[in-house]
Amino acid sequence: MTFSRRQILLAGSGALAAAAAPSAVLSVLSPIPARAAAPLRDLTITRRTLEVGGRAASVFGIVDGAGASGLTFGPEDRFAVRLTNRAGEAASLHWHGQIPPPDQDGVPGLNGVTPLADAATAPYEYALQPGTHWMHSHFGLQEQQLMAAPLVVRTADDLRADVQEVTVLLHDFTFRDPQEILSGLMKGMDHGAMSHGSPSAPSQSSAPMAGMDHAAMGHGAMPGMGQSGMSMPGMDHGGGAGPDLNDVEYDAYLANDRTLDDPQVVTVERGQRVRLRIINGATSTAFWIETGAVSAEVVAVDGTPVQPLPGSRFPLAGGQRLDLLLTIPKAGSGVVPVLARREGSNHRTGVILAPKGAKIARLAGQDGPAAPPLDLVLESRLKALTPLPAAAAATRLSLRLTGSMMPYVWSLDDRSWGQHAPLALKAGQRVELTFDNVSGMSHPMHLHGHHFQVIALDGKALAGAVRDTVLVPPGRRVTVAFTAGQPGDWPLHCHNLLHMAAGMMTVVTVTA
Ligand SMILES: [Cu+2]
C-alpha cells in the first residue's frame, strides 16, 4: 500500500502515517521543500443529484467553500487548496492548464500520485497560471459523470476591466454507466474479430451496442454487421458519410448543468461588455460556439491571450477553452443566446444573456442540419499575444495518431498505453512535436505540465496560439513547440476520455 506525499503530510502523526512503513515514509517526506504558508481554500468533490430532462441522475460535483462550482482566483493568489473527497469513492483531480509540480498533477500511477481515498483530504500548493482553466478527474471514467469544474485565474487587467464575466462549462451527459459505454465500444472489437472468422465467438448480431452511433458502421470495417436486424439504441442518423465524428450518442448536452429546455439565463445590461469563459468539459464532444447575430471576438484560447479576432462561430474541441468578448446590443431585446452546437449533429446547448425583464424565446435542444466537423480555419488565423521566446529546436519529434473504431483501439505510433514509448527530454530543451493524424477521427491532444505554441499546420509555418490542447483532424499534421519543463512524467494524450481509456496516451519524460 502506498500513500501520496500529500496524504502522508495531511495524516501528520496520525494513524495513516503510523500504519505505513516508517522508513518509507521518512524517505518520501525528507525532500519536501519549505513552502510559504498560504491560507488554504476548501474544495470538495461531492456526489449530487442532477435533474436532466425531468429525470434524476447521480453525478459528481466539485465545489468551493461557499458551494460554488470550481475555484476562481485573483492575480496575487497561489493555488493553495485543501481538497476533500466526498465522492463516495477514490478520486483524483487534474488541474487542466496549470503547471503544478508533477506530484500534484493528479494522474494516479505517475509521479508518485495515488488516488485520494473517499473521505480523505489533501493539500495542494503551487504558482498559478492566469486565464480560463478547469479541473477534472483523471481517474477512471469519473469525468463522464461531471467530476469537472472551472478553475479561473483572473489577471489584474481582468479586475480593472468594466466587463461582466460569464463562465460556461460544457458537458456531454449520459444516464448510462460510462464503463458500460466503453465496454459497448470494446464489444465492437469482439464483434469485429468474430467477423474475421473466429469460430468460437458467440453471435452478437442482435446485441444492443450501447453508445455506438452511425459513425461506427459507415466504414466497411465491420463486414459482419448487416444493415438490417440490428438493435443499436442511440444511433444518430443525423450525420452522413465522411470522417467519424462522434463515438457516443449522449442523452443531453449541458451548459453549466442545464439543457436548453431550462437554460441558465445570465442577467446583463444593454451596452454591457461581457467576457465569456467557455470550457469544453465534455468527454468526447467537440462544439461550435455561436453568438448568432452578435459579433464577438476571441481574446484567449486555453487561457492564453491571442490577438483578438472577430467572429460569431468558433470551434472548441474537448479540453479546450475559449474566451470571447462581446457587447450586449443596445437596440432590440438585448437577448444574446450563446450556443454550443455539437459537430456532426444538430444537438445544441448553451446559456442565454438577457437584460432584466427581456422576453426569452425558447430554443430547441435540436435544430437545423447537422453541424460540420471542427476544422483548423480559426487555428490557422490565431496568433499568440505573447509567443514563445525565439529559440532553435534542439529536437524534432513526430507522433502518429493511430487507431480505429473497429476494433475500438486508440494509440500513438500504433502503441497503446502500457506499450507506449515515452518521449524523453531534458529540462529546458526546446522541442518541436508534430502530431500526424493518420486515423479516421479528430483528436484533441493535451500535454500536461506545459503550454505549447502551434507553429505549423500541415508543414506551413505560423506563429499560432499558445495552448495546452490542440485539435488534430484526420489527415492533418499539427506542429507545436515547447520547452521541456519540470522533471517528471507528463501525460500526453487525446482528451477524448474514451480514446484515452482505449489507449491513446503516452508520457513526456523530462529529466534534469
Ligand atoms: Cu482521440
mmCIF file with all atom_site columns, N, CA and C in Angstrom, residues 347-372:
data_model
loop_
_atom_site.group_PDB
_atom_site.id
_atom_site.type_symbol
_atom_site.label_atom_id
_atom_site.label_alt_id
_atom_site.label_comp_id
_atom_site.label_asym_id
_atom_site.label_entity_id
_atom_site.label_seq_id
_atom_site.pdbx_PDB_ins_code
_atom_site.Cartn_x
_atom_site.Cartn_y
_atom_site.Cartn_z
_atom_site.occupancy
_atom_site.B_iso_or_equiv
_atom_site.pdbx_formal_charge
_atom_site.auth_seq_id
_atom_site.auth_comp_id
_atom_site.auth_asym_id
_atom_site.auth_atom_id
_atom_site.pdbx_PDB_model_num
ATOM 1  N N  . HIS A 1 347 ? -27.643 18.628 -32.326 1.00 0.00 ? 347 HIS A N  1
ATOM 2  C CA . HIS A 1 347 ? -27.834 18.905 -30.900 1.00 0.00 ? 347 HIS A CA 1
ATOM 3  C C  . HIS A 1 347 ? -27.110 20.191 -30.516 1.00 0.00 ? 347 HIS A C  1
ATOM 4  N N  . ARG A 1 348 ? -27.700 20.886 -29.563 1.00 0.00 ? 348 ARG A N  1
ATOM 5  C CA . ARG A 1 348 ? -27.042 22.100 -29.095 1.00 0.00 ? 348 ARG A CA 1
ATOM 6  C C  . ARG A 1 348 ? -27.409 22.356 -27.642 1.00 0.00 ? 348 ARG A C  1
ATOM 7  N N  . THR A 1 349 ? -26.580 23.154 -27.009 1.00 0.00 ? 349 THR A N  1
ATOM 8  C CA . THR A 1 349 ? -26.835 23.577 -25.638 1.00 0.00 ? 349 THR A CA 1
ATOM 9  C C  . THR A 1 349 ? -26.366 25.020 -25.539 1.00 0.00 ? 349 THR A C  1
ATOM 10 N N  . GLY A 1 350 ? -26.456 25.619 -24.357 1.00 0.00 ? 350 GLY A N  1
ATOM 11 C CA . GLY A 1 350 ? -25.965 26.988 -24.246 1.00 0.00 ? 350 GLY A CA 1
ATOM 12 C C  . GLY A 1 350 ? -26.562 27.731 -23.063 1.00 0.00 ? 350 GLY A C  1
ATOM 13 N N  . VAL A 1 351 ? -26.148 28.978 -22.949 1.00 0.00 ? 351 VAL A N  1
ATOM 14 C CA . VAL A 1 351 ? -26.678 29.881 -21.925 1.00 0.00 ? 351 VAL A CA 1
ATOM 15 C C  . VAL A 1 351 ? -27.257 31.106 -22.641 1.00 0.00 ? 351 VAL A C  1
ATOM 16 N N  . ILE A 1 352 ? -28.108 31.816 -21.925 1.00 0.00 ? 352 ILE A N  1
ATOM 17 C CA . ILE A 1 352 ? -28.747 32.988 -22.514 1.00 0.00 ? 352 ILE A CA 1
ATOM 18 C C  . ILE A 1 352 ? -28.320 34.233 -21.734 1.00 0.00 ? 352 ILE A C  1
ATOM 19 N N  . LEU A 1 353 ? -27.799 35.217 -22.424 1.00 0.00 ? 353 LEU A N  1
ATOM 20 C CA . LEU A 1 353 ? -27.522 36.519 -21.810 1.00 0.00 ? 353 LEU A CA 1
ATOM 21 C C  . LEU A 1 353 ? -28.743 37.394 -22.096 1.00 0.00 ? 353 LEU A C  1
ATOM 22 N N  . ALA A 1 354 ? -29.303 38.001 -21.053 1.00 0.00 ? 354 ALA A N  1
ATOM 23 C CA . ALA A 1 354 ? -30.537 38.769 -21.283 1.00 0.00 ? 354 ALA A CA 1
ATOM 24 C C  . ALA A 1 354 ? -30.673 39.889 -20.271 1.00 0.00 ? 354 ALA A C  1
ATOM 25 N N  . PRO A 1 355 ? -31.080 41.081 -20.741 1.00 0.00 ? 355 PRO A N  1
ATOM 26 C CA . PRO A 1 355 ? -31.387 42.165 -19.806 1.00 0.00 ? 355 PRO A CA 1
ATOM 27 C C  . PRO A 1 355 ? -32.593 41.781 -18.945 1.00 0.00 ? 355 PRO A C  1
ATOM 28 N N  . LYS A 1 356 ? -32.660 42.389 -17.777 1.00 0.00 ? 356 LYS A N  1
ATOM 29 C CA . LYS A 1 356 ? -33.768 42.117 -16.854 1.00 0.00 ? 356 LYS A CA 1
ATOM 30 C C  . LYS A 1 356 ? -35.102 42.345 -17.551 1.00 0.00 ? 356 LYS A C  1
ATOM 31 N N  . GLY A 1 357 ? -36.010 41.423 -17.400 1.00 0.00 ? 357 GLY A N  1
ATOM 32 C CA . GLY A 1 357 ? -37.354 41.598 -17.938 1.00 0.00 ? 357 GLY A CA 1
ATOM 33 C C  . GLY A 1 357 ? -37.493 41.288 -19.413 1.00 0.00 ? 357 GLY A C  1
ATOM 34 N N  . ALA A 1 358 ? -36.382 40.989 -20.094 1.00 0.00 ? 358 ALA A N  1
ATOM 35 C CA . ALA A 1 358 ? -36.478 40.699 -21.523 1.00 0.00 ? 358 ALA A CA 1
ATOM 36 C C  . ALA A 1 358 ? -37.230 39.388 -21.737 1.00 0.00 ? 358 ALA A C  1
ATOM 37 N N  . LYS A 1 359 ? -37.974 39.357 -22.828 1.00 0.00 ? 359 LYS A N  1
ATOM 38 C CA . LYS A 1 359 ? -38.723 38.143 -23.157 1.00 0.00 ? 359 LYS A CA 1
ATOM 39 C C  . LYS A 1 359 ? -37.749 37.183 -23.841 1.00 0.00 ? 359 LYS A C  1
ATOM 40 N N  . ILE A 1 360 ? -37.687 35.959 -23.323 1.00 0.00 ? 360 ILE A N  1
ATOM 41 C CA . ILE A 1 360 ? -36.719 34.996 -23.847 1.00 0.00 ? 360 ILE A CA 1
ATOM 42 C C  . ILE A 1 360 ? -37.456 33.889 -24.578 1.00 0.00 ? 360 ILE A C  1
ATOM 43 N N  . ALA A 1 361 ? -37.198 33.791 -25.864 1.00 0.00 ? 361 ALA A N  1
ATOM 44 C CA . ALA A 1 361 ? -37.825 32.740 -26.665 1.00 0.00 ? 361 ALA A CA 1
ATOM 45 C C  . ALA A 1 361 ? -37.196 31.397 -26.305 1.00 0.00 ? 361 ALA A C  1
ATOM 46 N N  . ARG A 1 362 ? -38.015 30.350 -26.313 1.00 0.00 ? 362 ARG A N  1
ATOM 47 C CA . ARG A 1 362 ? -37.490 29.024 -26.020 1.00 0.00 ? 362 ARG A CA 1
ATOM 48 C C  . ARG A 1 362 ? -36.707 28.510 -27.226 1.00 0.00 ? 362 ARG A C  1
ATOM 49 N N  . LEU A 1 363 ? -35.553 27.962 -26.956 1.00 0.00 ? 363 LEU A N  1
ATOM 50 C CA . LEU A 1 363 ? -34.724 27.407 -28.017 1.00 0.00 ? 363 LEU A CA 1
ATOM 51 C C  . LEU A 1 363 ? -34.727 25.887 -27.897 1.00 0.00 ? 363 LEU A C  1
ATOM 52 N N  . ALA A 1 364 ? -34.893 25.225 -29.030 1.00 0.00 ? 364 ALA A N  1
ATOM 53 C CA . ALA A 1 364 ? -34.929 23.763 -29.018 1.00 0.00 ? 364 ALA A CA 1
ATOM 54 C C  . ALA A 1 364 ? -33.525 23.201 -28.845 1.00 0.00 ? 364 ALA A C  1
ATOM 55 N N  . GLY A 1 365 ? -33.442 22.047 -28.196 1.00 0.00 ? 365 GLY A N  1
ATOM 56 C CA . GLY A 1 365 ? -32.153 21.381 -27.995 1.00 0.00 ? 365 GLY A CA 1
ATOM 57 C C  . GLY A 1 365 ? -31.609 20.740 -29.266 1.00 0.00 ? 365 GLY A C  1
ATOM 58 N N  . GLN A 1 366 ? -32.471 20.623 -30.279 1.00 0.00 ? 366 GLN A N  1
ATOM 59 C CA . GLN A 1 366 ? -32.021 20.156 -31.594 1.00 0.00 ? 366 GLN A CA 1
ATOM 60 C C  . GLN A 1 366 ? -32.592 21.098 -32.632 1.00 0.00 ? 366 GLN A C  1
ATOM 61 N N  . ASP A 1 367 ? -31.774 21.490 -33.575 1.00 0.00 ? 367 ASP A N  1
ATOM 62 C CA . ASP A 1 367 ? -32.246 22.461 -34.556 1.00 0.00 ? 367 ASP A CA 1
ATOM 63 C C  . ASP A 1 367 ? -31.399 22.389 -35.823 1.00 0.00 ? 367 ASP A C  1
ATOM 64 N N  . GLY A 1 368 ? -32.084 22.487 -36.952 1.00 0.00 ? 368 GLY A N  1
ATOM 65 C CA . GLY A 1 368 ? -31.384 22.639 -38.229 1.00 0.00 ? 368 GLY A CA 1
ATOM 66 C C  . GLY A 1 368 ? -30.606 21.408 -38.641 1.00 0.00 ? 368 GLY A C  1
ATOM 67 N N  . PRO A 1 369 ? -29.774 21.572 -39.656 1.00 0.00 ? 369 PRO A N  1
ATOM 68 C CA . PRO A 1 369 ? -28.965 20.444 -40.134 1.00 0.00 ? 369 PRO A CA 1
ATOM 69 C C  . PRO A 1 369 ? -27.801 20.166 -39.185 1.00 0.00 ? 369 PRO A C  1
ATOM 70 N N  . ALA A 1 370 ? -27.156 19.035 -39.401 1.00 0.00 ? 370 ALA A N  1
ATOM 71 C CA . ALA A 1 370 ? -26.000 18.677 -38.574 1.00 0.00 ? 370 ALA A CA 1
ATOM 72 C C  . ALA A 1 370 ? -24.882 19.701 -38.759 1.00 0.00 ? 370 ALA A C  1
ATOM 73 N N  . ALA A 1 371 ? -24.229 20.058 -37.665 1.00 0.00 ? 371 ALA A N  1
ATOM 74 C CA . ALA A 1 371 ? -23.100 20.990 -37.738 1.00 0.00 ? 371 ALA A CA 1
ATOM 75 C C  . ALA A 1 371 ? -21.911 20.282 -38.384 1.00 0.00 ? 371 ALA A C  1
ATOM 76 N N  . PRO A 1 372 ? -21.121 21.013 -39.147 1.00 0.00 ? 372 PRO A N  1
ATOM 77 C CA . PRO A 1 372 ? -19.965 20.378 -39.799 1.00 0.00 ? 372 PRO A CA 1
ATOM 78 C C  . PRO A 1 372 ? -18.893 20.004 -38.780 1.00 0.00 ? 372 PRO A C  1
#
